[in-house]
Coordinates of C-alpha atoms and ligand atoms in Angstrom, one line a residue:
M1 CA 14.5 36.9 58.6
T2 CA 17.1 34.5 59.2
D3 CA 20.6 36.0 58.0
R4 CA 21.0 32.9 55.5
T5 CA 18.0 34.2 54.2
K6 CA 18.8 37.9 54.1
K7 CA 22.2 36.8 52.4
L8 CA 20.7 34.8 49.8
G9 CA 18.7 37.8 49.1
E10 CA 21.4 39.9 48.9
D11 CA 23.3 37.0 46.4
D12 CA 20.4 37.0 44.7
R13 CA 20.2 41.0 43.3
N14 CA 24.1 40.7 43.1
F15 CA 24.3 38.0 40.4
I16 CA 20.5 37.1 39.5
W17 CA 18.8 38.5 36.1
H18 CA 15.2 37.4 36.2
P19 CA 12.6 36.8 33.2
F20 CA 9.9 38.8 33.2
T21 CA 11.2 40.6 36.5
Q22 CA 11.3 45.0 35.8
M23 CA 14.8 44.3 38.1
K24 CA 14.4 48.0 39.7
D25 CA 11.4 47.2 41.2
Y26 CA 12.7 43.5 42.3
E27 CA 16.2 44.8 43.9
K28 CA 14.0 47.1 46.5
E29 CA 12.2 43.2 48.1
E30 CA 13.3 41.0 49.6
P31 CA 12.6 37.8 47.3
I32 CA 10.9 34.6 48.6
V33 CA 13.6 32.1 48.4
I34 CA 11.8 28.6 47.7
E35 CA 14.5 25.9 48.5
E36 CA 11.7 23.0 49.0
G37 CA 8.5 21.2 47.6
D38 CA 5.8 19.4 49.1
G39 CA 3.2 18.2 47.1
V40 CA 1.1 21.4 46.0
Y41 CA 3.5 23.1 48.4
L42 CA 6.5 25.3 48.1
V43 CA 8.7 26.0 51.2
D44 CA 11.2 28.9 51.8
T45 CA 14.1 28.9 53.4
E46 CA 11.9 30.6 56.3
G47 CA 9.6 27.8 56.6
R48 CA 6.8 29.3 55.3
R49 CA 4.4 27.1 53.3
Y50 CA 2.4 28.5 50.3
I51 CA -0.1 26.8 48.1
D52 CA 1.5 27.2 44.7
G53 CA -1.3 28.5 43.2
V54 CA 0.5 28.7 39.4
S55 CA 1.9 25.2 39.3
S56 CA 5.5 27.2 39.1
L57 CA 4.2 29.2 36.4
W58 CA 2.2 26.9 34.8
V59 CA 4.6 23.7 34.9
N60 CA 4.0 21.7 37.4
I61 CA 1.3 19.1 37.3
H62 CA 0.9 16.3 40.5
G63 CA 2.8 18.2 42.7
H64 CA 6.1 18.8 44.1
K65 CA 8.3 15.2 45.2
V66 CA 6.1 12.8 43.4
P67 CA 7.5 9.7 44.1
E68 CA 6.9 7.8 40.7
I69 CA 8.4 10.5 39.1
D70 CA 11.4 10.9 41.6
K71 CA 11.9 7.5 41.2
A72 CA 12.1 7.2 37.4
I73 CA 14.9 10.2 37.5
K74 CA 17.3 8.9 39.9
E75 CA 17.2 5.3 38.4
Q76 CA 17.8 7.2 34.6
I77 CA 21.1 9.3 36.7
D78 CA 22.6 5.8 37.2
K79 CA 22.5 4.6 34.2
I80 CA 23.4 7.8 31.8
G81 CA 23.1 11.8 32.4
H82 CA 23.0 12.0 28.4
T83 CA 23.8 10.8 25.3
T84 CA 23.3 13.3 21.7
L85 CA 19.2 11.7 19.0
L86 CA 22.1 13.3 16.2
G87 CA 21.8 10.0 14.6
I88 CA 22.0 7.8 17.2
T89 CA 18.9 6.9 20.4
N90 CA 18.8 6.0 23.9
P91 CA 15.7 3.8 25.5
T92 CA 14.0 6.5 27.7
A93 CA 13.4 8.5 24.7
V94 CA 12.2 5.4 22.0
E95 CA 9.4 4.4 25.6
L96 CA 8.4 8.0 26.0
A97 CA 7.8 8.5 22.6
K98 CA 5.7 5.6 21.6
E99 CA 3.4 6.5 24.8
L100 CA 3.1 9.9 23.6
I101 CA 2.0 8.6 20.7
D102 CA -0.1 6.0 22.5
I103 CA -2.6 9.3 24.7
C104 CA -2.0 11.7 21.1
P105 CA -5.4 12.1 19.4
P106 CA -5.3 9.9 16.5
G107 CA -3.3 10.6 13.7
L108 CA -0.4 12.2 15.1
K109 CA 2.5 9.8 14.7
K110 CA 5.8 11.6 15.2
V111 CA 8.1 13.0 18.1
F112 CA 10.5 15.1 17.5
Y113 CA 11.8 16.6 21.0
S114 CA 13.5 19.5 22.0
G115 CA 14.2 21.4 25.1
D116 CA 11.5 25.1 26.5
G117 CA 8.2 25.4 24.5
A118 CA 9.2 28.3 22.2
S119 CA 11.8 26.1 20.8
A120 CA 9.2 23.5 20.2
V121 CA 7.6 26.2 18.2
E122 CA 10.1 27.4 16.2
V123 CA 10.6 23.6 15.4
A124 CA 6.5 23.2 14.3
L125 CA 7.0 26.5 12.0
K126 CA 10.2 25.7 10.9
M127 CA 8.7 22.3 9.9
A128 CA 5.6 23.9 8.6
F129 CA 7.6 26.0 6.2
Q130 CA 9.9 23.2 4.7
Y131 CA 7.0 20.7 4.2
W132 CA 5.4 23.2 1.8
Q133 CA 8.8 23.4 -0.7
Y134 CA 8.6 19.4 -1.0
R135 CA 4.4 19.3 -1.7
G136 CA 5.5 21.7 -4.7
K137 CA 3.8 24.8 -2.7
P138 CA 6.6 26.9 -2.2
K139 CA 5.0 30.0 -2.2
K140 CA 3.3 29.0 1.2
T141 CA 5.8 30.3 3.5
K142 CA 3.5 32.4 5.5
F143 CA 2.2 31.9 9.1
V144 CA -2.3 33.1 10.9
S145 CA -2.2 33.5 14.3
L146 CA -3.8 35.5 17.0
E147 CA -3.7 38.4 18.3
N148 CA -3.2 37.5 22.4
G149 CA -1.6 34.5 21.0
Y150 CA 1.9 33.9 23.3
H151 CA 4.1 30.5 21.8
G152 CA 7.7 32.1 23.6
D153 CA 10.2 34.0 23.8
T154 CA 12.3 33.0 20.9
L155 CA 12.0 35.3 17.4
G156 CA 10.4 33.0 15.3
A157 CA 7.8 32.3 18.6
V158 CA 7.3 35.9 18.5
S159 CA 6.2 36.6 14.9
V160 CA 3.4 34.5 15.6
G161 CA 2.8 36.1 19.2
G162 CA 0.3 38.5 19.8
I163 CA 0.9 39.7 22.7
D164 CA 2.0 43.4 22.1
L165 CA 2.9 44.6 25.5
F166 CA 6.0 41.4 25.6
H167 CA 6.5 42.4 21.2
A168 CA 6.3 44.9 19.8
I169 CA 10.0 46.4 20.7
F170 CA 11.1 43.3 19.1
K171 CA 8.9 44.5 15.6
P172 CA 11.7 45.0 13.2
L173 CA 13.3 41.9 13.9
L174 CA 10.1 40.1 13.7
F175 CA 8.6 37.9 10.4
E176 CA 5.4 39.4 9.5
T177 CA 2.5 37.5 9.7
F178 CA -1.6 37.4 9.0
K179 CA -3.3 38.2 12.0
A180 CA -6.9 36.8 13.3
P181 CA -8.3 38.5 16.2
S182 CA -8.7 36.9 19.5
Y183 CA -11.5 34.8 20.8
Y184 CA -11.9 36.7 23.5
C185 CA -15.5 36.8 24.4
Y186 CA -15.7 39.3 27.2
R187 CA -13.8 41.5 25.3
C188 CA -14.8 40.8 21.4
P189 CA -12.6 42.8 19.1
L190 CA -15.8 42.6 16.6
G191 CA -17.6 44.2 19.3
K192 CA -19.7 41.3 19.0
T193 CA -21.9 39.0 21.8
Y194 CA -22.0 35.3 21.9
P195 CA -23.7 33.0 20.6
S196 CA -25.6 35.6 18.4
C197 CA -21.7 36.1 16.8
E198 CA -22.3 32.7 15.3
M199 CA -18.6 32.7 16.1
A200 CA -17.8 35.9 13.8
C201 CA -13.6 35.1 14.8
A202 CA -12.9 31.6 13.3
K203 CA -15.2 33.4 10.7
E204 CA -12.4 35.7 10.1
V205 CA -9.5 33.1 10.0
E206 CA -11.5 31.9 7.0
N207 CA -11.9 34.9 5.5
I208 CA -8.0 35.1 5.7
L209 CA -8.0 31.7 4.1
E210 CA -9.4 32.7 1.8
G211 CA -7.6 35.3 0.0
H212 CA -4.4 33.9 0.4
H213 CA -4.4 30.1 1.4
E214 CA -1.9 30.0 -1.7
E215 CA 1.2 32.0 0.3
I216 CA 0.0 30.2 3.6
A217 CA 1.8 27.5 5.6
A218 CA 0.1 26.9 8.1
V219 CA -2.2 28.4 11.3
I220 CA -0.9 28.7 14.8
F221 CA -3.2 29.2 18.1
E222 CA -3.4 27.9 21.4
P223 CA -6.9 25.5 21.6
Y224 CA -8.9 26.7 23.7
V225 CA -6.9 29.0 26.3
Q226 CA -4.8 32.1 25.3
A227 CA -3.1 31.6 28.7
A228 CA -0.2 34.2 28.5
G229 CA -2.9 36.5 27.0
G230 CA -5.2 36.9 30.1
M231 CA -6.4 33.0 29.9
I232 CA -9.1 33.6 27.4
I233 CA -10.6 31.0 26.8
S234 CA -12.8 30.3 23.3
P235 CA -16.4 29.6 22.5
P236 CA -16.7 25.4 22.9
G237 CA -16.2 24.8 18.7
Y238 CA -13.3 27.0 17.3
I239 CA -11.7 24.1 16.8
K240 CA -13.0 22.1 15.2
Q241 CA -14.3 25.5 12.5
V242 CA -10.9 26.2 12.3
R243 CA -9.6 22.5 11.5
G244 CA -12.4 22.8 8.6
Y245 CA -10.6 26.5 6.7
C246 CA -7.5 24.4 7.6
D247 CA -8.4 21.3 5.4
K248 CA -10.9 23.1 2.9
Y249 CA -8.0 25.5 1.8
D250 CA -5.0 23.0 2.3
V251 CA -3.5 24.8 5.5
L252 CA -1.5 22.9 7.9
M253 CA -2.8 23.2 11.1
I254 CA -0.3 23.9 14.8
L255 CA -2.0 23.9 17.6
D256 CA 0.3 25.2 20.6
E257 CA -0.5 22.5 23.5
V258 CA 2.4 24.1 25.4
A259 CA 0.3 25.4 28.3
T260 CA -3.0 23.1 27.6
G261 CA -1.7 20.8 27.4
F262 CA -1.4 17.3 30.4
G263 CA -5.0 17.5 32.3
R264 CA -5.0 21.1 32.0
T265 CA -8.4 21.6 30.3
G266 CA -9.8 18.7 32.3
K267 CA -8.7 16.1 29.1
M268 CA -5.2 15.4 28.7
F269 CA -4.7 17.8 25.8
A270 CA -7.4 20.2 25.0
C271 CA -8.1 19.9 21.4
E272 CA -9.6 15.9 22.3
H273 CA -12.5 18.2 23.9
E274 CA -13.8 19.3 19.9
H275 CA -12.2 15.8 18.6
V276 CA -9.7 17.6 16.2
T277 CA -6.2 16.4 15.6
P278 CA -3.9 18.7 14.3
D279 CA -1.3 18.6 11.9
I280 CA 1.5 19.5 14.3
M281 CA 1.0 19.6 18.0
V282 CA 3.3 21.7 20.7
L283 CA 4.0 20.0 23.7
G284 CA 6.0 21.1 26.7
K285 CA 5.3 22.8 30.2
G286 CA 3.2 19.8 32.2
M287 CA 5.5 16.9 30.4
T288 CA 7.4 16.4 32.8
G289 CA 5.4 16.8 35.8
G290 CA 7.2 20.0 36.2
Y291 CA 10.4 18.8 37.3
L292 CA 12.5 19.3 33.9
P293 CA 12.6 21.2 30.7
L294 CA 11.1 18.7 28.0
S295 CA 8.7 19.9 25.0
A296 CA 8.0 18.0 21.8
T297 CA 6.6 19.0 18.4
I298 CA 4.7 15.9 16.9
T299 CA 2.9 15.2 13.7
T300 CA 1.6 13.3 11.0
Q301 CA 2.9 10.8 8.8
E302 CA 2.1 12.8 5.9
V303 CA 4.5 15.6 7.5
Y304 CA 7.4 13.1 8.0
D305 CA 7.4 11.5 4.6
A306 CA 7.4 15.0 2.7
F307 CA 11.1 15.0 4.4
L308 CA 12.0 11.2 3.2
G309 CA 14.5 11.2 -0.1
E310 CA 18.1 10.2 -0.6
Y311 CA 20.9 12.5 1.0
D312 CA 22.1 14.8 -1.2
E313 CA 18.7 15.7 -2.0
F314 CA 19.4 17.6 1.3
K315 CA 15.4 17.7 2.5
T316 CA 16.7 16.7 6.0
F317 CA 14.5 18.7 8.5
F318 CA 18.2 20.9 9.4
H319 CA 17.3 21.6 13.3
G320 CA 18.5 20.1 16.6
H321 CA 19.0 20.6 20.0
S322 CA 22.1 19.5 22.2
Y323 CA 19.8 18.1 24.8
S324 CA 17.2 17.0 22.6
G325 CA 15.6 13.5 24.1
N326 CA 17.7 14.0 27.1
P327 CA 17.5 10.9 28.7
I328 CA 16.4 12.4 32.4
S329 CA 13.8 14.6 31.5
C330 CA 12.1 11.3 29.5
A331 CA 12.5 9.6 32.6
A332 CA 10.3 12.8 34.0
A333 CA 8.1 12.3 31.5
L334 CA 7.3 8.6 32.0
G335 CA 6.9 9.6 35.4
N336 CA 4.5 11.9 34.5
L337 CA 2.0 9.3 32.7
E338 CA 2.7 6.1 34.7
V339 CA 1.0 8.8 37.7
F340 CA -2.0 9.4 35.1
R341 CA -2.5 6.0 34.5
K342 CA -1.9 5.0 38.3
G343 CA -3.6 7.3 39.8
N344 CA -6.6 8.2 37.5
T345 CA -5.8 11.7 37.3
L346 CA -7.8 12.8 34.7
E347 CA -10.9 11.8 36.2
K348 CA -10.5 12.3 39.9
L349 CA -10.0 15.6 37.9
Q350 CA -13.8 16.3 37.3
E351 CA -15.3 16.8 40.8
K352 CA -12.8 19.5 41.5
I353 CA -13.6 21.3 37.8
E354 CA -17.0 21.5 39.0
F355 CA -16.5 22.6 42.3
L356 CA -14.4 24.8 41.2
E357 CA -16.9 26.0 38.6
Q358 CA -19.4 26.9 41.6
E359 CA -17.0 28.7 43.4
L360 CA -16.6 31.1 40.2
Q361 CA -20.2 32.2 41.0
E362 CA -19.2 33.7 43.7
F363 CA -16.3 35.2 43.0
R364 CA -19.0 36.8 39.9
G365 CA -20.4 38.5 42.4
L366 CA -17.5 41.1 43.5
M367 CA -18.2 44.5 42.5
H368 CA -14.7 44.8 40.4
V369 CA -14.4 41.0 39.2
G370 CA -15.8 41.5 35.0
D371 CA -15.3 38.5 34.2
A372 CA -14.3 35.2 36.4
R373 CA -13.7 32.9 33.0
N374 CA -11.9 29.2 33.6
K375 CA -11.3 25.7 31.4
G376 CA -10.4 22.9 33.4
L377 CA -8.1 23.8 36.2
M378 CA -7.0 27.2 34.1
V379 CA -8.6 30.2 35.8
G380 CA -8.7 33.7 34.9
I381 CA -10.3 36.4 36.8
E382 CA -10.3 40.1 35.5
L383 CA -10.5 42.7 37.7
V384 CA -12.6 46.2 36.4
E385 CA -13.0 49.1 37.4
D386 CA -16.1 49.7 36.2
K387 CA -18.7 46.7 35.9
D388 CA -21.1 48.6 33.9
T389 CA -18.5 49.6 30.8
K390 CA -15.7 47.1 31.4
K391 CA -13.6 49.6 31.8
P392 CA -10.1 48.1 33.0
Y393 CA -7.9 49.4 35.7
P394 CA -5.1 51.4 35.0
L395 CA -2.1 49.5 34.4
K396 CA 0.1 51.6 36.8
M397 CA -1.9 50.7 39.6
E398 CA -1.3 47.4 39.1
V399 CA -4.2 45.9 41.3
G400 CA -3.6 42.4 40.0
W401 CA -0.3 42.5 42.1
K402 CA -2.8 43.9 45.0
V403 CA -3.9 40.9 45.0
A404 CA -1.5 38.4 44.4
D405 CA 0.7 40.2 48.0
L406 CA -2.3 40.1 50.2
A407 CA -2.4 36.0 48.7
K408 CA 0.9 35.8 49.5
E409 CA 0.5 37.0 53.2
E410 CA -1.8 34.2 53.6
E411 CA 0.9 32.3 51.7
V412 CA -0.7 31.3 48.7
L413 CA 1.2 32.3 45.5
I414 CA -0.2 33.4 42.9
R415 CA 1.2 35.5 39.5
P416 CA -1.5 37.7 37.8
L417 CA -1.1 38.3 34.0
G418 CA -1.8 42.6 34.6
N419 CA -5.4 42.4 35.9
V420 CA -6.1 39.4 35.5
V421 CA -6.0 37.4 38.3
V422 CA -4.7 33.9 36.9
L423 CA -4.8 30.2 39.4
M424 CA -3.9 27.1 37.6
P425 CA -3.4 25.3 40.5
P426 CA -1.2 21.4 40.2
I427 CA -4.0 19.4 38.9
G428 CA -3.7 17.0 41.6
I429 CA -4.5 19.2 44.9
S430 CA -6.4 18.0 46.9
M431 CA -10.1 19.6 47.3
E432 CA -9.0 20.8 50.5
D433 CA -6.1 23.0 49.4
L434 CA -8.0 24.5 46.3
K435 CA -11.0 25.1 48.7
K436 CA -7.9 27.1 50.5
L437 CA -7.0 28.8 47.7
L438 CA -9.8 30.2 45.9
S439 CA -10.9 31.4 49.6
V440 CA -7.3 33.4 50.3
T441 CA -7.8 34.8 46.2
Y442 CA -11.6 35.9 47.2
N443 CA -10.5 37.5 50.2
A444 CA -7.6 39.1 49.0
I445 CA -9.8 40.2 45.5
K446 CA -12.3 41.8 48.1
K447 CA -9.9 43.3 49.9
A448 CA -7.6 44.6 47.0
T449 CA -10.7 46.0 44.8
E450 CA -13.1 47.0 48.0
S451 CA -11.5 48.5 50.4
Ligands
PLP1 C1 4.4 29.2 28.4 C2 3.8 29.5 26.4 C3 5.1 28.2 25.1 C4 7.0 29.1 25.8 O1 7.3 27.5 26.3 P1 8.8 27.9 27.2 O2 9.5 26.6 27.7 O3 9.3 28.8 28.5 O4 10.1 28.8 25.8 C5 4.4 28.6 23.8 N1 3.1 28.2 24.2 C6 2.3 28.8 25.0 C7 1.3 28.7 24.9 C8 2.8 29.2 26.3 O5 2.0 29.1 27.2

């Protein structure tokens, strides 16, 4: 190891508190120090080149150092770094909003910018809450969310979250929500089997709405993939069915597409698979191609119109962030969309998804792979101690991390969620690199679980 890498590791331990990281463990290890990117490769200070197997925590879309995005950012910097959206505007934010509305499901008309996913979720919750205050239904103040759901780490987002491991300790700070079961077929919380269950999990949403719609503002969930919950994939039709219940009981539908948006599931947005338009859609992560923080809460004319009034009616949506609509972030997002258009990203993606799905068959043959599931290039491989009984590995065995550590030796960077090995490469990955990512992961799982 070079002296420089060593020193950087030391300074890192001295000065940085890392997110979602047990620092006691972290302090014992020499961190990888990534200094450069090159397509889907991350290059560290030792010159090693790793495949970015989880898109730098689910944000990267076309790879690193994408010429179109680099150029868009550089051109914007030569004009201005930041200007506010409070009461005034900037051309880059305008152009991006227009393009977003263009690619969003029909019926979504207004873009509200924030900086990260959690903030955009807060915006969605507050927007839905306030909307009903003006629609003459002030009792509609509560939310339905899903077990295993994840919507970010701010307190409102945690309140609608459903991952106890992350959130239990904050319980006294949270507001109460109605919790519907997760659409987790491999471990069905209702003890049923798909398809004979007739999607009883969706029906549970209806049961809650039937009993409580007069006090419910909105249903919020992640369409098709509960990502942080363990790459759990919904059965087809779930989104559409819940849309139907929301309509029937006059409740808003909030879809959190922070993880699934921008091509990750094979279409631009996951709700497109079922031709559903939510009342509020939340975007983040991949929005700038993985370059800069930017998120958006996008809603309908109807929701927007409810907030219109005379100044002294104070119907204003009293929410904002200092960097809402930051032009450099917006420029990166425009660059991202340009690559989608010119590079035919979504078309080229389809054969990668097909190949991936073939390969996942092989994974299912492994002794300790209980379930290998995907939607598009979002993949969860759930490792179990006993395949017949689905008995999970004890968490303290850290079997997911064993796989990740073995992959790291082969210059592939992945980050598991408990016993679920997660793969979520940039969708711009080449077939060759996708093959490498899969074969390294396969061998790492075999080695970690069978020897
Ligand atoms: C990551 C994530 C968030 C939170 O986004 P941040 O930018 O990390 O705050 C919200 N919702 C979903 C579905 C996510 O995956």
